[in-house]
Coordinates of C-alpha atoms in Angstrom, one line a residue:
M1 CA 44.1 34.5 23.9
K2 CA 41.8 37.4 24.4
N3 CA 41.1 38.3 28.0
Y4 CA 37.3 38.3 28.3
P5 CA 35.7 40.1 31.3
F6 CA 34.8 38.0 34.2
R7 CA 31.1 38.8 33.9
E8 CA 31.0 37.7 30.3
K9 CA 32.8 34.4 31.2
L10 CA 30.3 33.9 34.0
N11 CA 27.3 34.4 31.6
Y12 CA 28.9 32.0 29.2
K13 CA 29.3 29.3 31.9
F14 CA 25.7 29.9 33.0
D15 CA 24.3 29.6 29.5
N16 CA 26.1 26.2 29.0
L17 CA 24.8 25.1 32.4
M18 CA 21.2 26.0 31.5
S19 CA 21.5 24.1 28.1
A20 CA 22.4 20.9 29.8
G21 CA 18.9 19.6 29.9
P22 CA 16.3 19.1 32.7
V23 CA 17.8 16.0 34.2
A24 CA 21.2 17.6 34.6
L25 CA 19.7 20.9 35.9
I26 CA 17.8 18.9 38.6
L27 CA 21.0 17.2 39.6
Y28 CA 22.8 20.6 39.8
L29 CA 20.0 22.0 41.8
T30 CA 20.1 19.1 44.2
I31 CA 23.8 19.4 44.7
F32 CA 23.6 23.2 45.2
S33 CA 20.7 22.8 47.7
T34 CA 22.6 20.2 49.6
V35 CA 25.6 22.5 50.0
I36 CA 23.4 25.5 51.1
L37 CA 21.5 23.4 53.6
S38 CA 24.7 21.9 55.0
V39 CA 26.2 25.4 55.5
F40 CA 23.1 26.6 57.4
T41 CA 23.1 23.5 59.5
C42 CA 26.7 23.9 60.4
I43 CA 26.0 27.6 61.5
L44 CA 23.1 26.5 63.7
F45 CA 25.0 23.5 65.1
F46 CA 28.3 25.2 66.0
A47 CA 26.6 28.5 67.2
N48 CA 24.2 26.4 69.3
I49 CA 21.3 28.5 67.9
R50 CA 18.0 26.8 68.5
P51 CA 14.9 27.4 70.6
D52 CA 14.4 25.6 73.9
E53 CA 13.0 22.2 73.5
A54 CA 12.3 23.0 69.8
L55 CA 14.4 20.2 68.5
P56 CA 16.8 17.6 69.9
D57 CA 20.6 18.0 69.9
G58 CA 22.6 16.6 67.1
Y59 CA 23.7 17.6 63.6
I60 CA 21.4 15.1 61.8
N61 CA 18.3 16.4 63.6
I62 CA 19.1 20.0 62.8
L63 CA 19.7 19.1 59.2
W64 CA 16.3 17.3 59.1
F65 CA 14.4 20.2 60.5
G66 CA 16.2 22.5 58.1
L67 CA 15.1 20.3 55.2
M68 CA 11.5 20.3 56.4
H69 CA 11.6 24.2 56.4
T70 CA 13.0 24.1 52.8
L71 CA 10.2 21.8 51.5
D72 CA 7.3 23.2 53.6
P73 CA 7.4 27.0 54.3
G74 CA 4.4 26.6 56.6
T75 CA 6.5 25.1 59.3
L76 CA 8.0 28.6 60.0
A77 CA 5.0 29.7 62.0
E78 CA 5.2 26.8 64.4
H79 CA 8.3 28.1 66.2
E80 CA 8.5 30.5 69.1
G81 CA 11.3 31.8 71.2
D82 CA 14.8 32.8 69.9
W83 CA 14.5 35.4 67.2
I84 CA 18.0 34.5 65.9
Y85 CA 16.8 31.0 65.2
R86 CA 13.7 32.4 63.6
F87 CA 15.8 34.6 61.3
W88 CA 18.0 31.6 60.1
M89 CA 14.9 29.5 59.5
F90 CA 13.4 32.4 57.6
V91 CA 16.4 32.5 55.3
V92 CA 16.3 28.7 54.9
T93 CA 12.6 28.8 54.1
G94 CA 13.1 31.6 51.6
Y95 CA 15.7 29.6 49.8
G96 CA 13.4 26.6 49.9
I97 CA 10.7 28.6 48.2
I98 CA 13.1 29.5 45.4
A99 CA 14.6 26.0 45.1
L100 CA 11.2 24.2 45.2
S101 CA 9.7 26.6 42.6
T102 CA 12.7 26.0 40.4
L103 CA 12.4 22.2 40.8
I104 CA 8.7 22.3 39.9
G105 CA 9.5 24.4 36.8
L106 CA 12.3 22.0 35.7
I107 CA 10.1 19.0 36.1
S108 CA 7.2 20.6 34.3
N109 CA 9.4 21.8 31.4
G110 CA 11.0 18.3 31.2
I111 CA 7.6 16.7 31.0
M112 CA 6.4 19.1 28.3
D113 CA 9.6 18.6 26.3
K114 CA 9.1 14.9 26.5
I115 CA 5.5 15.3 25.3
D116 CA 6.7 17.5 22.5
R117 CA 9.3 15.0 21.4
L118 CA 6.6 12.2 21.4
R119 CA 4.3 14.4 19.4
K120 CA 7.1 14.9 16.9
G121 CA 7.3 11.1 16.4
R122 CA 11.0 10.6 16.9
S123 CA 10.9 7.7 19.4
R124 CA 12.1 4.3 18.1
I125 CA 9.7 1.4 17.4
V126 CA 10.5 -1.5 19.7
D127 CA 7.8 -3.9 18.5
D128 CA 8.6 -6.8 16.1
G129 CA 6.6 -8.4 13.3
H130 CA 5.1 -5.1 12.0
V131 CA 4.5 -3.9 8.5
L132 CA 6.7 -0.9 7.9
I133 CA 5.6 1.7 5.3
L134 CA 8.3 4.2 4.2
G135 CA 7.1 7.4 2.6
W136 CA 3.8 9.0 2.0
S137 CA 1.6 9.2 -1.1
S138 CA -2.0 9.0 -2.2
K139 CA -1.6 5.1 -2.2
I140 CA -1.2 5.1 1.6
Y141 CA -5.0 5.0 2.3
T142 CA -5.7 2.0 0.1
I143 CA -2.6 0.1 1.4
V144 CA -3.5 0.7 5.0
S145 CA -7.2 -0.2 4.4
E146 CA -6.2 -3.5 2.8
L147 CA -3.7 -4.3 5.5
I148 CA -6.3 -3.7 8.1
I149 CA -8.6 -6.3 6.4
A150 CA -5.7 -8.7 6.0
N151 CA -4.9 -8.4 9.7
E152 CA -8.3 -9.3 11.0
N153 CA -7.3 -12.8 11.9
Q154 CA -4.0 -11.8 13.3
K155 CA -3.1 -11.1 17.0
D156 CA -2.0 -7.5 17.8
P157 CA -1.1 -6.5 14.3
L158 CA 0.9 -3.3 13.9
I159 CA 1.4 -0.9 10.9
V160 CA 4.3 1.6 11.2
I161 CA 4.4 4.6 8.9
L162 CA 7.7 6.5 8.6
A163 CA 7.6 9.6 6.4
D164 CA 9.1 13.0 6.2
K165 CA 5.8 14.6 7.4
D166 CA 4.5 15.8 10.7
K167 CA 3.3 12.9 12.9
I168 CA 0.1 14.6 14.0
E169 CA -0.8 15.5 10.5
M170 CA -0.3 11.9 9.3
E171 CA -2.4 10.5 12.2
D172 CA -5.2 13.0 11.5
K173 CA -5.3 12.1 7.8
I174 CA -5.3 8.4 8.5
R175 CA -8.0 8.8 11.1
D176 CA -10.1 10.9 8.8
K177 CA -9.9 8.6 5.8
I178 CA -9.9 5.3 7.7
P179 CA -11.9 5.7 10.9
D180 CA -12.2 2.0 11.7
H181 CA -8.8 0.3 12.4
K182 CA -10.4 -2.8 13.7
N183 CA -7.8 -4.8 15.6
T184 CA -4.8 -3.1 13.9
K185 CA -2.7 -0.5 15.6
I186 CA -1.3 2.2 13.4
V187 CA 1.8 4.2 14.6
C188 CA 3.2 7.2 12.7
R189 CA 6.8 8.4 13.0
T190 CA 8.5 11.4 11.4
G191 CA 11.8 10.9 9.6
D192 CA 13.5 10.7 6.2
P193 CA 13.7 7.0 5.1
I194 CA 17.0 7.8 3.3
D195 CA 18.6 8.9 6.5
L196 CA 20.1 5.9 8.3
H197 CA 19.4 7.3 11.8
D198 CA 15.8 8.2 10.9
L199 CA 15.3 4.8 9.2
D200 CA 16.3 3.1 12.4
I201 CA 13.3 4.7 14.1
G202 CA 11.0 2.4 12.2
N203 CA 12.9 -0.7 13.3
P204 CA 13.2 -2.3 9.8
A205 CA 15.2 -5.1 11.3
G206 CA 12.2 -6.3 13.3
S207 CA 9.6 -5.8 10.5
K208 CA 7.6 -8.5 8.8
S209 CA 7.6 -6.7 5.5
I210 CA 8.5 -3.2 4.2
I211 CA 6.6 -1.2 1.6
I212 CA 8.3 1.8 0.0
L213 CA 6.1 4.5 -1.5
D214 CA 7.2 6.9 -4.2
K215 CA 7.2 10.6 -3.5
E216 CA 5.1 11.3 -6.6
N217 CA 7.7 13.5 -8.3
E218 CA 10.1 13.2 -11.1
N219 CA 12.9 11.9 -8.8
S220 CA 10.8 9.2 -7.2
D221 CA 12.8 6.3 -8.6
S222 CA 16.1 7.7 -7.3
Q223 CA 14.5 8.2 -3.9
I224 CA 13.3 4.6 -3.8
I225 CA 16.7 3.2 -4.9
K226 CA 18.4 5.2 -2.1
T227 CA 15.8 3.9 0.4
I228 CA 16.4 0.3 -0.6
L229 CA 20.2 0.9 -0.3
A230 CA 19.7 2.4 3.1
I231 CA 17.8 -0.6 4.3
T232 CA 20.1 -3.3 2.9
S233 CA 23.4 -1.6 3.7
S234 CA 22.7 -0.4 7.2
D235 CA 25.1 -1.4 10.0
T236 CA 22.0 -2.5 12.0
R237 CA 20.5 -4.7 9.3
R238 CA 19.4 -8.2 10.3
E239 CA 20.9 -11.5 9.1
T240 CA 17.7 -12.9 7.6
P241 CA 16.6 -11.4 4.2
Y242 CA 14.2 -8.5 4.2
H243 CA 10.8 -8.6 2.4
I244 CA 10.7 -5.3 0.6
T245 CA 8.0 -4.1 -1.9
A246 CA 8.6 -1.0 -4.0
E247 CA 7.4 0.7 -7.1
I248 CA 9.6 1.8 -10.0
K249 CA 8.2 4.1 -12.6
H250 CA 10.8 4.0 -15.4
S251 CA 12.1 0.7 -16.8
E252 CA 15.7 2.1 -17.2
N253 CA 15.9 2.3 -13.3
Y254 CA 14.5 -1.3 -12.8
E255 CA 17.9 -3.1 -13.1
V256 CA 19.6 -0.6 -10.9
A257 CA 17.0 -1.1 -8.1
K258 CA 17.1 -4.9 -8.5
M259 CA 20.9 -4.9 -8.3
V260 CA 20.7 -2.9 -5.0
G261 CA 17.9 -4.9 -3.5
K262 CA 18.7 -8.3 -5.1
E263 CA 16.4 -11.1 -3.8
E264 CA 15.2 -9.0 -0.9
V265 CA 13.1 -6.6 -3.0
E266 CA 10.0 -7.2 -5.2
L267 CA 9.8 -4.4 -7.7
I268 CA 6.6 -3.3 -9.5
L269 CA 7.3 -1.5 -12.7
S270 CA 4.3 0.8 -12.5
D271 CA 4.1 2.1 -16.1
E272 CA 4.3 -1.4 -17.5
F273 CA 1.8 -2.8 -15.0
V274 CA -0.8 0.0 -15.6
S275 CA -0.3 -0.4 -19.4
K276 CA -0.9 -4.2 -19.3
V277 CA -4.0 -3.9 -17.1
M278 CA -5.4 -1.1 -19.3
V279 CA -5.0 -3.2 -22.4
Q280 CA -6.5 -6.4 -21.0
T281 CA -9.4 -4.6 -19.4
S282 CA -10.2 -2.7 -22.6
L283 CA -10.2 -5.9 -24.6
Q284 CA -12.4 -7.8 -22.2
S285 CA -15.6 -6.5 -20.6
G286 CA -15.7 -7.1 -16.9
L287 CA -12.0 -8.2 -16.5
S288 CA -11.3 -5.2 -14.3
V289 CA -13.7 -6.5 -11.6
V290 CA -11.9 -9.9 -11.7
Y291 CA -8.5 -8.3 -11.1
T292 CA -9.9 -6.1 -8.3
E293 CA -11.4 -9.2 -6.7
L294 CA -8.0 -11.0 -6.8
M295 CA -6.0 -8.1 -5.6
D296 CA -8.0 -6.8 -2.7
F297 CA -8.5 -8.6 0.7
G298 CA -12.3 -8.1 0.7
G299 CA -13.3 -11.3 -1.0
D300 CA -11.3 -14.2 -2.5
E301 CA -7.5 -13.9 -2.9
I302 CA -4.6 -16.1 -4.1
Y303 CA -2.9 -18.3 -1.6
F304 CA -0.1 -20.9 -1.7
M305 CA -0.7 -24.2 0.1
E306 CA 1.2 -27.5 0.4
E307 CA -1.1 -30.5 0.3
P308 CA 0.5 -33.9 1.1
K309 CA -2.7 -35.8 0.1
L310 CA -2.2 -34.8 -3.5
V311 CA 1.4 -35.8 -3.9
G312 CA 1.8 -38.1 -6.9
K313 CA -1.5 -37.1 -8.4
T314 CA -1.9 -35.0 -11.6
F315 CA -2.7 -31.3 -11.6
R316 CA -6.0 -32.1 -13.2
E317 CA -6.9 -34.2 -10.2
A318 CA -6.0 -31.4 -7.9
V319 CA -8.2 -28.9 -9.8
F320 CA -11.2 -31.1 -9.1
S321 CA -10.3 -31.9 -5.5
Y322 CA -11.4 -28.6 -4.0
E323 CA -15.0 -27.6 -3.5
D324 CA -14.5 -24.1 -2.3
S325 CA -11.2 -23.1 -3.9
A326 CA -10.1 -22.6 -7.6
I327 CA -6.7 -24.1 -8.2
I328 CA -4.8 -22.1 -10.9
G329 CA -1.2 -23.3 -10.7
M330 CA 1.8 -24.8 -8.8
Q331 CA 5.0 -23.6 -7.1
S332 CA 7.9 -26.0 -7.2
A333 CA 9.5 -27.3 -4.0
N334 CA 12.5 -25.1 -4.5
E335 CA 10.2 -22.0 -4.6
V336 CA 11.8 -20.9 -7.8
E337 CA 9.4 -22.1 -10.6
I338 CA 5.8 -20.9 -10.6
L339 CA 3.5 -22.4 -13.2
I340 CA 0.1 -20.9 -14.0
N341 CA -2.2 -23.3 -15.8
P342 CA 0.4 -26.0 -16.2
P343 CA -0.3 -29.1 -18.3
M344 CA -3.2 -31.1 -16.9
N345 CA -1.0 -34.3 -16.7
K346 CA 1.8 -32.7 -14.7
L347 CA 2.5 -34.6 -11.5
I348 CA 2.6 -33.0 -8.1
Q349 CA 5.8 -33.7 -6.3
K350 CA 6.6 -33.7 -2.6
R351 CA 6.8 -30.2 -1.1
D352 CA 5.2 -28.6 -4.2
K353 CA 2.7 -26.0 -3.4
L354 CA -0.7 -25.5 -5.1
I355 CA -1.7 -22.0 -6.0
G356 CA -5.4 -21.4 -5.5
I357 CA -8.1 -18.7 -5.3
T358 CA -9.9 -19.0 -2.0
E359 CA -11.5 -16.9 0.7
D360 CA -8.8 -17.4 3.3
D361 CA -5.7 -19.5 3.9
D362 CA -7.7 -21.9 6.1
T363 CA -10.4 -22.5 3.5
M364 CA -8.1 -24.1 0.9
V365 CA -8.9 -27.7 2.0
V366 CA -9.3 -30.9 -0.1
S367 CA -13.1 -31.6 0.0
G368 CA -13.1 -35.3 -0.8
K369 CA -16.6 -34.9 -2.1
S370 CA -17.9 -37.0 -5.0
F371 CA -19.5 -35.2 -7.9
V372 CA -21.4 -35.9 -11.1
I373 CA -20.6 -34.2 -14.4
D374 CA -23.4 -33.9 -17.0
E375 CA -21.5 -35.0 -20.1
Q376 CA -24.4 -34.0 -22.4
R377 CA -23.8 -30.3 -21.4
I378 CA -20.1 -30.3 -22.3
V379 CA -19.1 -28.8 -25.7
R380 CA -15.7 -28.0 -27.2
R381 CA -15.4 -24.6 -28.9
E382 CA -14.0 -24.4 -32.4
K383 CA -11.1 -22.2 -33.2
K384 CA -12.3 -18.8 -34.2
P385 CA -11.1 -17.1 -37.3
S386 CA -8.8 -14.1 -37.2
V387 CA -10.6 -10.8 -36.7
V388 CA -9.3 -7.4 -37.8
E389 CA -10.1 -4.9 -35.1
S390 CA -10.3 -1.1 -34.9
I391 CA -9.2 0.6 -31.7
L392 CA -9.5 4.3 -30.7
V393 CA -6.9 5.9 -28.4
I394 CA -7.9 9.3 -27.0
G395 CA -5.1 11.3 -25.4
W396 CA -1.4 10.8 -25.0
N397 CA 1.2 10.5 -22.3
H398 CA 4.5 8.7 -21.6
R399 CA 2.7 5.3 -21.2
A400 CA 0.9 5.5 -24.6
S401 CA 3.7 3.7 -26.5
L402 CA 3.7 0.9 -23.9
V403 CA -0.1 0.6 -24.3
I404 CA 0.0 0.4 -28.1
R405 CA 2.9 -2.1 -28.1
E406 CA 1.0 -4.3 -25.6
L407 CA -2.1 -4.1 -27.8
D408 CA 0.0 -5.3 -30.7
K409 CA 0.5 -8.6 -28.8
Y410 CA -3.2 -9.3 -28.6
V411 CA -4.8 -8.2 -31.9
D412 CA -4.6 -9.9 -35.3
E413 CA -2.6 -8.6 -38.2
G414 CA -4.3 -5.7 -40.1
S415 CA -5.9 -4.2 -37.0
T416 CA -5.9 -0.4 -36.7
V417 CA -5.2 2.0 -33.8
H418 CA -6.5 5.5 -34.4
I419 CA -4.9 8.1 -32.1
I420 CA -6.5 11.4 -31.4
S421 CA -4.7 14.0 -29.2
K422 CA -4.9 17.8 -28.6
F423 CA -1.1 17.9 -28.8
K424 CA 0.8 17.2 -32.0
L425 CA 3.0 14.1 -32.2
S426 CA 6.1 14.3 -34.5
E427 CA 6.1 12.1 -37.5
E428 CA 9.5 10.8 -36.4
R429 CA 8.0 9.6 -33.1
L430 CA 5.1 7.9 -34.8
D431 CA 7.3 6.3 -37.5
K432 CA 9.6 4.9 -34.7
L433 CA 6.5 3.5 -32.9
Q434 CA 5.1 2.0 -36.1
A435 CA 8.4 0.2 -36.9
S436 CA 8.1 -1.6 -33.5
L437 CA 4.6 -3.0 -34.3
E438 CA 3.8 -6.3 -36.1
N439 CA 0.0 -6.3 -36.3
I440 CA -1.2 -2.7 -35.9
R441 CA -1.3 0.1 -38.4
L442 CA -1.3 3.5 -36.7
E443 CA -3.3 6.6 -37.7
F444 CA -3.0 10.0 -36.0
Q445 CA -5.3 13.0 -35.8
H446 CA -4.6 16.3 -34.1
S447 CA -7.9 17.5 -32.5
D448 CA -9.4 18.9 -29.3
T449 CA -10.5 15.8 -27.4
T450 CA -12.8 17.7 -25.1
D451 CA -14.9 19.2 -27.9
R452 CA -18.1 17.2 -28.4
T453 CA -18.4 18.2 -32.1
E454 CA -14.9 16.8 -32.8
L455 CA -15.8 13.6 -30.9
E456 CA -19.0 13.1 -32.9
K457 CA -17.0 13.4 -36.1
L458 CA -15.0 10.4 -35.0
N459 CA -18.0 8.1 -35.3
C460 CA -17.0 6.3 -32.1
Q461 CA -19.5 3.5 -32.7
Q462 CA -17.3 2.0 -35.5
Y463 CA -14.6 1.1 -33.0
N464 CA -14.3 -2.2 -31.1
Y465 CA -12.5 -0.7 -28.2
I466 CA -11.8 2.9 -26.9
I467 CA -8.9 3.7 -24.6
M468 CA -8.6 7.1 -22.9
L469 CA -5.2 8.2 -21.7
C470 CA -4.7 11.1 -19.3
Y471 CA -2.7 14.2 -20.3
Q472 CA -0.5 13.8 -17.2
D473 CA 2.7 14.9 -19.0
D474 CA 1.2 18.2 -20.2
F475 CA -1.1 19.4 -17.4
P476 CA -1.1 19.5 -13.6
L477 CA -2.7 16.4 -12.1
Q478 CA -6.2 17.9 -11.4
E479 CA -6.4 19.6 -14.7
A480 CA -5.3 16.5 -16.6
D481 CA -8.1 14.5 -14.8
A482 CA -10.6 17.2 -15.5
Q483 CA -9.8 16.9 -19.3
T484 CA -10.3 13.1 -19.1
L485 CA -13.5 13.5 -17.2
I486 CA -15.0 15.9 -19.7
T487 CA -14.1 13.6 -22.6
L488 CA -15.5 10.6 -20.7
L489 CA -18.9 12.2 -20.1
H490 CA -19.2 13.2 -23.8
L491 CA -18.3 9.7 -24.9
R492 CA -20.7 7.9 -22.6
N493 CA -23.5 10.1 -23.9
I494 CA -22.5 9.5 -27.6
L495 CA -22.2 5.8 -27.1
E496 CA -25.7 5.4 -25.5
S497 CA -27.3 5.1 -28.9
A498 CA -24.7 2.6 -30.2
P499 CA -26.3 -0.6 -31.6
T500 CA -23.4 -2.7 -30.3
K501 CA -21.4 -2.5 -27.1
V502 CA -18.1 -0.6 -27.3
N503 CA -15.7 -1.4 -24.5
L504 CA -14.3 1.8 -22.9
V505 CA -11.5 2.1 -20.5
S506 CA -10.1 5.4 -19.2
E507 CA -7.2 6.5 -17.0
M508 CA -7.2 8.9 -14.1
M509 CA -4.5 9.9 -11.7
D510 CA -6.4 10.9 -8.6
I511 CA -8.6 8.3 -6.9
R512 CA -11.0 11.0 -5.9
N513 CA -11.6 12.0 -9.5
R514 CA -12.1 8.3 -10.3
Q515 CA -14.9 8.1 -7.8
L516 CA -16.5 11.2 -9.4
A517 CA -16.4 9.5 -12.8
D518 CA -17.4 6.0 -11.6
V519 CA -20.7 4.7 -12.9
T520 CA -22.4 1.3 -12.6
S521 CA -20.5 -0.3 -15.5
A522 CA -17.6 -2.7 -15.3
D523 CA -16.6 -1.7 -18.9
D524 CA -15.9 2.0 -17.9
F525 CA -13.1 0.9 -15.6
I526 CA -10.9 3.8 -14.5
V527 CA -7.3 2.7 -14.0
S528 CA -5.8 4.6 -11.1
D529 CA -3.2 4.2 -8.3
K530 CA -5.7 1.9 -6.5
L531 CA -4.7 -1.1 -8.5
L532 CA -1.0 -0.4 -7.9
S533 CA -1.8 0.0 -4.2
L534 CA -3.7 -3.3 -4.1
L535 CA -0.9 -5.2 -5.8
M536 CA 1.8 -3.7 -3.5
T537 CA -0.3 -4.8 -0.5
Q538 CA -0.7 -8.4 -1.8
V539 CA 3.0 -8.7 -2.6
A540 CA 3.9 -7.3 0.8
E541 CA 1.9 -10.2 2.4
N542 CA 3.4 -12.8 0.0
K543 CA 6.4 -12.0 -2.2
Y544 CA 5.7 -14.9 -4.6
L545 CA 2.4 -13.3 -5.6
M546 CA 4.5 -11.0 -7.8
R547 CA 5.4 -14.0 -10.0
V548 CA 1.8 -15.0 -10.3
F549 CA 0.6 -11.6 -11.5
E550 CA 3.5 -11.2 -13.8
E551 CA 2.4 -14.5 -15.4
L552 CA -1.2 -13.4 -15.6
L553 CA -0.3 -10.1 -17.2
D554 CA 2.2 -11.5 -19.7
A555 CA 0.8 -11.8 -23.2
D556 CA 3.0 -14.9 -23.8
G557 CA 1.8 -16.8 -20.8
A558 CA -1.5 -17.9 -19.3
E559 CA -3.9 -15.0 -18.8
I560 CA -7.4 -14.4 -17.6
Y561 CA -10.1 -14.4 -20.3
I562 CA -13.9 -14.0 -20.1
K563 CA -15.4 -16.1 -22.9
P564 CA -19.0 -17.0 -23.9
V565 CA -20.6 -19.8 -21.8
T566 CA -21.6 -21.4 -25.1
D567 CA -17.9 -22.3 -25.6
Y568 CA -18.2 -24.7 -22.7
I569 CA -21.8 -25.6 -22.1
S570 CA -24.3 -26.6 -24.7
L571 CA -26.9 -23.8 -25.0
E572 CA -29.2 -22.7 -27.8
A573 CA -29.8 -19.0 -28.5
N574 CA -32.3 -17.3 -26.2
S575 CA -32.2 -20.4 -23.9
M576 CA -31.1 -21.2 -20.3
V577 CA -29.7 -24.3 -18.7
T578 CA -29.0 -25.3 -15.1
T579 CA -25.9 -27.3 -14.2
N580 CA -23.1 -27.3 -11.5
F581 CA -19.7 -25.7 -12.0
Y582 CA -18.0 -29.0 -12.2
A583 CA -19.4 -29.4 -15.7
V584 CA -17.9 -26.0 -16.7
L585 CA -14.6 -27.0 -15.0
E586 CA -14.5 -30.3 -16.9
S587 CA -15.2 -28.6 -20.2
A588 CA -12.5 -26.1 -19.7
A589 CA -10.0 -28.7 -18.6
R590 CA -10.5 -30.6 -21.8
Q591 CA -9.4 -27.5 -23.6
N592 CA -6.4 -27.1 -21.4
E593 CA -8.0 -24.2 -19.5
I594 CA -9.0 -23.6 -15.8
A595 CA -12.4 -22.2 -15.1
I596 CA -12.3 -19.9 -12.1
G597 CA -15.7 -18.2 -12.3
Y598 CA -18.5 -16.8 -14.4
R599 CA -20.3 -13.5 -15.3
R600 CA -24.0 -13.2 -15.3
M601 CA -24.8 -10.6 -18.0
S602 CA -28.2 -9.8 -16.5
D603 CA -26.3 -8.2 -13.6
A604 CA -23.6 -6.5 -15.8
K605 CA -24.7 -3.0 -14.6
N606 CA -25.6 -4.0 -11.0
V607 CA -22.9 -2.7 -8.7
E608 CA -24.4 -4.5 -5.7
M609 CA -24.0 -7.8 -7.5
G610 CA -20.4 -7.1 -8.5
Y611 CA -21.4 -6.3 -12.1
G612 CA -22.4 -10.0 -12.4
V613 CA -18.9 -11.3 -11.8
V614 CA -18.5 -14.3 -9.6
V615 CA -15.0 -15.6 -8.8
N616 CA -14.5 -19.0 -7.2
P617 CA -18.1 -20.3 -7.0
K618 CA -18.9 -23.4 -5.0
K619 CA -18.6 -26.1 -7.6
S620 CA -21.4 -28.4 -6.5
D621 CA -24.1 -25.6 -6.4
L622 CA -26.5 -25.5 -9.3
I623 CA -26.1 -22.4 -11.6
E624 CA -28.7 -21.2 -14.1
F625 CA -26.8 -20.0 -17.2
S626 CA -28.2 -17.9 -19.9
W627 CA -26.8 -18.1 -23.4
K628 CA -25.5 -14.5 -23.0
D629 CA -23.4 -15.3 -19.9
R630 CA -19.7 -15.6 -19.8
V631 CA -17.1 -18.0 -18.2
I632 CA -13.9 -16.7 -16.6
V633 CA -11.0 -18.9 -17.4
I634 CA -7.2 -19.0 -17.3
S635 CA -5.9 -19.9 -20.7
E636 CA -3.1 -19.4 -23.1
S637 CA -5.3 -17.7 -25.6

């Protein structure tokens, strides 16, 4: 072994000593000071060096007076007499100044280091019952805002955000976007959710629910799958199942994520969800407002409630038993089967739960009120003939094929979808898509979708519906939204002179751009990350809501429709009638449908009146219907 110089060895030992941390250094300083003070005390004691009557005899007394000189240099001036004693006390006092200064410095540095560590957000969460959000994306603000509203009736609610970002930066952004936290406490921590040690900082084992956000990059699915795996396979995981909500972008990753998370995770297939919402909102004016009402916590939401009073009665009886709630389905006692708009004669079994739209979980109460139905007002609509429709799709991205396939499930045979895009699509790709369709015939046109002259040539007024897709695959996010915004402004101006209403739905990626494009029209609904954020928040509060929205968005199941009021209530053209909502409910029930609200068309452009949409009205209140108004129902078709 190499023989290093003594000085180099000493420096090495000293460096290791200084890196031991403030607590260890304070301990070393205490030991060293005790040794030094003991040596000086021995010298004074055995040499009998002390002034007359300055201090009593005895080792302990001399040690005490030496300690006082160490801690308080001012005591040096109090002694007179023996200069030898004064010299030794001067030496002790000098060492005391050095030791005390060093101690103050160590304590100060220790405190500052602790503050710095706290500012870095690396301390572990010790609270239980919190909502843990893993990751950071543009959805965070909507999710946190909705959780704050949902927590208003909770005691000491807590939201914990664990992301690979600076703690102070996250807190500043949350405070800037959401200044009012009401009674909810928000705690941010810095760490990588994939890292098991970092994950433990958020205390997932003590959480009420966990929301995993994507990183908004091409590898987001793999990051989410790794995070789910980290939670479920951790050595510190809890025995009871987790309640995890996560978003998956690509369908090929869905089964892998489900296999990893099993029954502990609720997965939202974002591309499929956005495509289904876009299709349904484009085909039905005002439906976007209904979905927003059901998914946010600002008004009426969907709740599950067991009602012993209704056991043994039919679902039809349950629908009419609530004055302030709209019953839409049932959950079986084993919590496996969820039925939306079940047969009206289905019996309610013990421990079955009713699914209802209501203001809060404590407002879903059987009213027991008697009511009168005006039979003269009830009509039964006749089956409408098939209608061949023409749909215009402007733009193209990876969701376009999903949107068109979803449209194919709703339109009648012979309908046409005309696609216009500034990027060419291969004939092979179009032929493959056409082969998967049953009712739609595709047409494609390569053209600049931001050029007003080209848009005017399309004769947009001839189409029943227009769907605008964002060029998110070909441009950066902001540029893609800018392209959509330019096209949208041109279209709105062109359609102002249209003799009939053309439903228009457009897609944007950034919620800030959505707000720029938003106007007082429920038809011009801009699909963005907001709906995904709302759905994730709802599912995080109740995992079974995922099954409900899957049913409502499935073309083969019961969905939400907005139909003419004349299909349910007897009304002549250009006339009005006043009746209660029980009459509408009865008319819908006879057609195996559930009426959950209505839309007053006179307020269709009034944002303050919710674009005329009213969900879950009080059933006994008298409502004045115009022949142009609409009824919101849950129906098979």
